[in-house]
Amino acid sequence: MNSGIRNIIVFVSIVIVSGWIGVLVDSLLTEQPKGDSLGMGIWLILPMLTAFTLLLLSKAGWKEVGIKPNFIKNFKWYLISVFIFPVVTGITLIIGDIAKWIDLSELNLKIFMGVFFSTLLVGFIKNIFEETVWRGFLTSQLVKLNLTDWKIYLIVGLVWGIWHVPYYMVFLPETDMLMVMPVSRFIFIVVAILTMLCWSIMYIELFRITKSIWPCVLLHTVEDSLINPLVISGFISISPGKEILISPISGVITSLLYLGVGLILRASRLR
């Protein structure tokens, strides 16, 4: 078996069980802070440890992981990575407000910006782990196999989504989930995975254009600090039944906009 394929199979297998190992640990160690448990730490860190171990054992090139920022020649793409989520979120809110699907009356920008900036550092650190894994390792390994773009998007999006399943099933408080979309956890997982499939294209394309994980880290950090508090902390309210259409986190309209961004980035790379 090709060593690259073997590495991917081993990696994906460990990724899929990593969260459940964390769930098991938390079930044994019950006296832990909510949202900051050892099990969640295992779920977050184990994929990166696995990726690094496989790279060391296979003596693969670290350059492909995109640790170097390549900032000077990619300044434009760094800037774009910072503004993608704010621009699309702004468009989504405008559409929702015009259609009377989103109520913006509780959106206090001063308070919201305080929340946004206060969460950036923690999000940035967390997303180093994620982007090193999903873009730096998995995407680069799939590119080496000369797979089509669409297969790469599908594999990365699905593995990224399946890795989140223990989080959505166990770690995520039900109150937070219901703020995003008042559905069962199973339906929530299906919608979340479809959302990540749409998002994967723009993350992967930013990585491939810049050959660096850092624009993706910035993109992911802005996403976490912007759209999650906006919805979960109640800065906006969405009309019942319209969440599936217009939610800034996982609405159909929103996901289609991000899909469009990804395809524009792909077209730019291919040019």
Short mmCIF file of C-alpha atoms in Angstrom, two decimals:
data_model
loop_
_atom_site.label_atom_id
_atom_site.label_comp_id
_atom_site.label_asym_id
_atom_site.label_seq_id
_atom_site.Cartn_x
_atom_site.Cartn_y
_atom_site.Cartn_z
CA MET A 1 0.00 0.00 0.00
CA ASN A 2 1.19 3.50 -0.84
CA SER A 3 2.64 5.10 2.33
CA GLY A 4 0.64 8.26 1.73
CA ILE A 5 -2.63 6.32 1.58
CA ARG A 6 -1.62 4.34 4.68
CA ASN A 7 -0.90 7.56 6.59
CA ILE A 8 -4.28 8.98 5.65
CA ILE A 9 -6.12 5.80 6.71
CA VAL A 10 -4.31 5.74 10.06
CA PHE A 11 -4.91 9.45 10.57
CA VAL A 12 -8.62 9.32 9.72
CA SER A 13 -9.16 6.28 11.94
CA ILE A 14 -7.60 7.99 14.97
CA VAL A 15 -9.42 11.27 14.24
CA ILE A 16 -12.79 9.51 14.22
CA VAL A 17 -12.23 7.90 17.63
CA SER A 18 -10.36 10.81 19.28
CA GLY A 19 -13.50 12.56 20.47
CA TRP A 20 -15.00 9.36 21.82
CA ILE A 21 -11.81 8.73 23.77
CA GLY A 22 -12.33 12.19 25.23
CA VAL A 23 -15.96 11.37 26.06
CA LEU A 24 -14.81 8.19 27.84
CA VAL A 25 -12.20 10.11 29.85
CA ASP A 26 -14.79 12.70 30.91
CA SER A 27 -17.20 9.96 31.96
CA LEU A 28 -14.51 8.64 34.35
CA LEU A 29 -13.35 12.06 35.58
CA THR A 30 -16.64 13.75 36.41
CA GLU A 31 -15.31 16.68 38.49
CA GLN A 32 -14.18 18.93 35.64
CA PRO A 33 -14.99 22.47 34.50
CA LYS A 34 -17.73 22.67 31.88
CA GLY A 35 -16.46 23.44 28.39
CA ASP A 36 -12.83 22.97 29.40
CA SER A 37 -12.54 19.28 30.25
CA LEU A 38 -9.64 16.90 29.75
CA GLY A 39 -11.78 14.97 27.28
CA MET A 40 -12.24 18.05 25.10
CA GLY A 41 -8.49 18.63 25.25
CA ILE A 42 -7.87 15.09 24.01
CA TRP A 43 -10.43 15.57 21.22
CA LEU A 44 -8.69 18.78 20.10
CA ILE A 45 -5.02 17.75 20.45
CA LEU A 46 -4.95 14.06 19.45
CA PRO A 47 -5.44 14.68 15.68
CA MET A 48 -2.46 17.06 15.60
CA LEU A 49 -0.27 14.68 17.61
CA THR A 50 -1.23 11.92 15.19
CA ALA A 51 -0.40 14.06 12.17
CA PHE A 52 2.99 15.06 13.59
CA THR A 53 3.81 11.45 14.51
CA LEU A 54 2.99 10.23 11.01
CA LEU A 55 5.12 12.97 9.48
CA LEU A 56 8.06 12.03 11.69
CA LEU A 57 7.74 8.29 11.04
CA SER A 58 7.36 8.68 7.29
CA LYS A 59 10.03 11.38 7.04
CA ALA A 60 7.63 13.36 4.89
CA GLY A 61 8.34 16.95 4.00
CA TRP A 62 7.30 19.45 6.67
CA LYS A 63 7.32 22.20 4.07
CA GLU A 64 4.04 20.86 2.67
CA VAL A 65 2.28 21.45 6.01
CA GLY A 66 2.53 25.20 5.48
CA ILE A 67 4.05 26.23 8.80
CA LYS A 68 5.85 29.19 7.18
CA PRO A 69 3.60 32.28 6.98
CA ASN A 70 4.76 33.37 3.49
CA PHE A 71 3.31 36.71 4.52
CA ILE A 72 4.99 39.17 2.17
CA LYS A 73 3.82 37.66 -1.10
CA ASN A 74 0.41 36.72 0.34
CA PHE A 75 -0.55 39.95 2.10
CA LYS A 76 -3.68 40.25 -0.08
CA TRP A 77 -4.84 36.77 0.90
CA TYR A 78 -4.26 37.43 4.59
CA LEU A 79 -6.42 40.53 4.28
CA ILE A 80 -9.11 38.56 2.44
CA SER A 81 -9.06 35.85 5.11
CA VAL A 82 -9.85 38.44 7.78
CA PHE A 83 -12.81 39.92 5.89
CA ILE A 84 -14.56 36.88 4.38
CA PHE A 85 -16.72 36.10 7.42
CA PRO A 86 -17.56 39.72 8.31
CA VAL A 87 -18.62 40.50 4.73
CA VAL A 88 -20.73 37.37 4.26
CA THR A 89 -22.24 37.78 7.73
CA GLY A 90 -23.11 41.40 6.91
CA ILE A 91 -24.82 40.29 3.68
CA THR A 92 -26.70 37.58 5.58
CA LEU A 93 -27.92 40.05 8.22
CA ILE A 94 -29.07 42.50 5.54
CA ILE A 95 -31.00 39.75 3.72
CA GLY A 96 -32.49 38.55 7.01
CA ASP A 97 -33.48 42.06 8.06
CA ILE A 98 -35.11 42.87 4.70
CA ALA A 99 -37.03 39.58 4.74
CA LYS A 100 -38.02 40.14 8.41
CA TRP A 101 -36.36 36.83 9.32
CA ILE A 102 -33.73 38.37 11.62
CA ASP A 103 -34.32 40.88 14.42
CA LEU A 104 -31.32 43.18 14.91
CA SER A 105 -32.84 45.32 17.67
CA GLU A 106 -30.70 43.70 20.41
CA LEU A 107 -27.43 44.09 18.47
CA ASN A 108 -25.35 46.49 20.56
CA LEU A 109 -22.21 46.89 18.44
CA LYS A 110 -20.07 48.25 21.30
CA ILE A 111 -20.81 45.25 23.54
CA PHE A 112 -20.56 42.81 20.66
CA MET A 113 -17.15 44.11 19.56
CA GLY A 114 -15.94 43.70 23.14
CA VAL A 115 -17.00 40.05 23.06
CA PHE A 116 -15.46 39.61 19.61
CA PHE A 117 -12.02 40.93 20.56
CA SER A 118 -12.00 39.16 23.94
CA THR A 119 -12.30 35.74 22.26
CA LEU A 120 -9.73 36.20 19.48
CA LEU A 121 -6.63 35.00 21.35
CA VAL A 122 -8.14 31.77 22.67
CA GLY A 123 -9.66 31.09 19.26
CA PHE A 124 -6.36 31.76 17.50
CA ILE A 125 -4.53 29.22 19.68
CA LYS A 126 -7.30 26.61 19.27
CA ASN A 127 -7.34 27.05 15.51
CA ILE A 128 -3.61 26.47 15.15
CA PHE A 129 -4.39 22.88 16.19
CA GLU A 130 -7.31 22.57 13.76
CA GLU A 131 -5.77 24.18 10.71
CA THR A 132 -2.46 22.34 11.10
CA VAL A 133 -4.48 19.14 10.95
CA TRP A 134 -7.21 19.72 8.35
CA ARG A 135 -5.40 21.94 5.92
CA GLY A 136 -1.71 21.54 6.78
CA PHE A 137 -1.65 17.74 7.06
CA LEU A 138 -4.77 16.16 5.55
CA THR A 139 -5.16 18.51 2.58
CA SER A 140 -1.45 18.39 1.69
CA GLN A 141 -1.43 14.58 1.88
CA LEU A 142 -4.46 14.35 -0.42
CA VAL A 143 -2.94 16.82 -2.89
CA LYS A 144 0.14 14.58 -3.10
CA LEU A 145 -2.10 11.72 -4.24
CA ASN A 146 -3.15 13.84 -7.25
CA LEU A 147 -6.83 13.59 -6.38
CA THR A 148 -9.29 15.92 -8.08
CA ASP A 149 -10.21 19.10 -6.24
CA TRP A 150 -13.73 17.81 -5.63
CA LYS A 151 -12.50 14.60 -3.98
CA ILE A 152 -10.20 16.64 -1.74
CA TYR A 153 -13.05 18.96 -0.73
CA LEU A 154 -15.30 15.98 -0.01
CA ILE A 155 -12.78 13.98 2.02
CA VAL A 156 -11.54 16.92 4.10
CA GLY A 157 -15.06 18.24 4.68
CA LEU A 158 -16.42 14.85 5.74
CA VAL A 159 -13.52 13.99 8.05
CA TRP A 160 -13.62 17.49 9.57
CA GLY A 161 -17.36 17.11 10.10
CA ILE A 162 -17.23 13.56 11.50
CA TRP A 163 -14.49 14.65 13.92
CA HIS A 164 -17.01 17.15 15.33
CA VAL A 165 -19.69 14.48 16.00
CA PRO A 166 -18.67 13.79 19.65
CA TYR A 167 -18.60 17.53 20.25
CA TYR A 168 -22.12 17.98 18.94
CA MET A 169 -23.40 14.82 20.63
CA VAL A 170 -21.81 15.28 24.07
CA PHE A 171 -19.56 18.30 24.63
CA LEU A 172 -21.85 21.01 23.18
CA PRO A 173 -24.43 22.18 25.75
CA GLU A 174 -27.98 21.65 24.51
CA THR A 175 -28.88 25.30 25.22
CA ASP A 176 -26.13 26.48 22.84
CA MET A 177 -27.23 24.01 20.17
CA LEU A 178 -30.86 25.12 20.38
CA MET A 179 -29.83 28.77 20.04
CA VAL A 180 -28.25 27.92 16.69
CA MET A 181 -31.00 25.61 15.44
CA PRO A 182 -33.90 24.13 17.48
CA VAL A 183 -33.63 20.58 16.14
CA SER A 184 -32.52 17.17 17.40
CA ARG A 185 -28.81 16.53 17.80
CA PHE A 186 -28.90 14.12 14.84
CA ILE A 187 -30.38 16.74 12.49
CA PHE A 188 -27.96 19.32 13.89
CA ILE A 189 -25.02 17.04 13.04
CA VAL A 190 -26.25 16.50 9.47
CA VAL A 191 -26.65 20.26 8.91
CA ALA A 192 -23.24 20.96 10.51
CA ILE A 193 -21.45 18.46 8.27
CA LEU A 194 -23.11 19.88 5.15
CA THR A 195 -22.05 23.35 6.33
CA MET A 196 -18.45 22.23 6.76
CA LEU A 197 -18.47 20.68 3.30
CA CYS A 198 -19.41 24.11 1.90
CA TRP A 199 -16.81 25.88 4.05
CA SER A 200 -14.02 23.42 3.23
CA ILE A 201 -13.58 24.76 -0.29
CA MET A 202 -12.60 28.27 0.80
CA TYR A 203 -10.33 26.97 3.60
CA ILE A 204 -8.59 24.51 1.28
CA GLU A 205 -8.22 27.06 -1.50
CA LEU A 206 -6.71 29.67 0.82
CA PHE A 207 -4.21 27.05 1.96
CA ARG A 208 -3.35 25.99 -1.56
CA ILE A 209 -3.02 29.56 -2.85
CA THR A 210 -0.76 30.72 -0.01
CA LYS A 211 0.90 27.37 0.82
CA SER A 212 0.46 28.36 4.47
CA ILE A 213 -1.93 27.44 7.27
CA TRP A 214 -1.88 30.93 8.78
CA PRO A 215 -4.50 32.62 6.55
CA CYS A 216 -6.76 29.67 7.42
CA VAL A 217 -6.04 30.14 11.13
CA LEU A 218 -7.08 33.79 10.80
CA LEU A 219 -10.19 32.88 8.80
CA HIS A 220 -11.22 30.28 11.38
CA THR A 221 -10.50 32.59 14.32
CA VAL A 222 -12.64 35.41 12.92
CA GLU A 223 -15.41 32.89 12.25
CA ASP A 224 -15.41 31.59 15.84
CA SER A 225 -15.31 35.05 17.37
CA LEU A 226 -17.89 36.57 15.04
CA ILE A 227 -20.78 34.29 14.17
CA ASN A 228 -20.87 32.06 17.26
CA PRO A 229 -21.36 34.87 19.84
CA LEU A 230 -23.66 36.71 17.43
CA VAL A 231 -26.15 33.84 17.53
CA ILE A 232 -25.44 31.93 20.75
CA SER A 233 -25.13 35.02 22.96
CA GLY A 234 -28.40 36.42 21.63
CA PHE A 235 -27.16 39.56 19.87
CA ILE A 236 -29.59 38.72 17.08
CA SER A 237 -32.79 36.67 17.05
CA ILE A 238 -34.01 34.59 14.12
CA SER A 239 -37.70 33.97 13.42
CA PRO A 240 -38.71 30.41 14.37
CA GLY A 241 -38.39 28.07 11.41
CA LYS A 242 -36.11 30.43 9.48
CA GLU A 243 -32.86 29.27 11.14
CA ILE A 244 -32.30 26.65 8.44
CA LEU A 245 -32.44 29.40 5.81
CA ILE A 246 -30.67 32.40 7.27
CA SER A 247 -28.66 31.45 10.36
CA PRO A 248 -25.24 33.17 10.12
CA ILE A 249 -23.74 29.89 11.35
CA SER A 250 -25.42 27.18 9.29
CA GLY A 251 -28.25 28.61 7.18
CA VAL A 252 -28.68 27.42 3.61
CA ILE A 253 -28.32 30.94 2.18
CA THR A 254 -25.21 31.56 4.29
CA SER A 255 -23.58 28.27 3.29
CA LEU A 256 -24.25 28.95 -0.39
CA LEU A 257 -22.52 32.32 -0.04
CA TYR A 258 -19.45 30.63 1.49
CA LEU A 259 -19.56 28.00 -1.24
CA GLY A 260 -19.49 30.84 -3.76
CA VAL A 261 -16.48 32.40 -2.02
CA GLY A 262 -14.68 29.07 -2.18
CA LEU A 263 -15.36 28.67 -5.89
CA ILE A 264 -14.10 32.22 -6.56
CA LEU A 265 -10.89 31.38 -4.67
CA ARG A 266 -10.55 28.15 -6.67
CA ALA A 267 -10.94 30.06 -9.94
CA SER A 268 -8.26 32.51 -8.77
CA ARG A 269 -5.83 29.66 -8.00
CA LEU A 270 -6.44 27.95 -11.32
CA ARG A 271 -5.75 31.21 -13.19
#
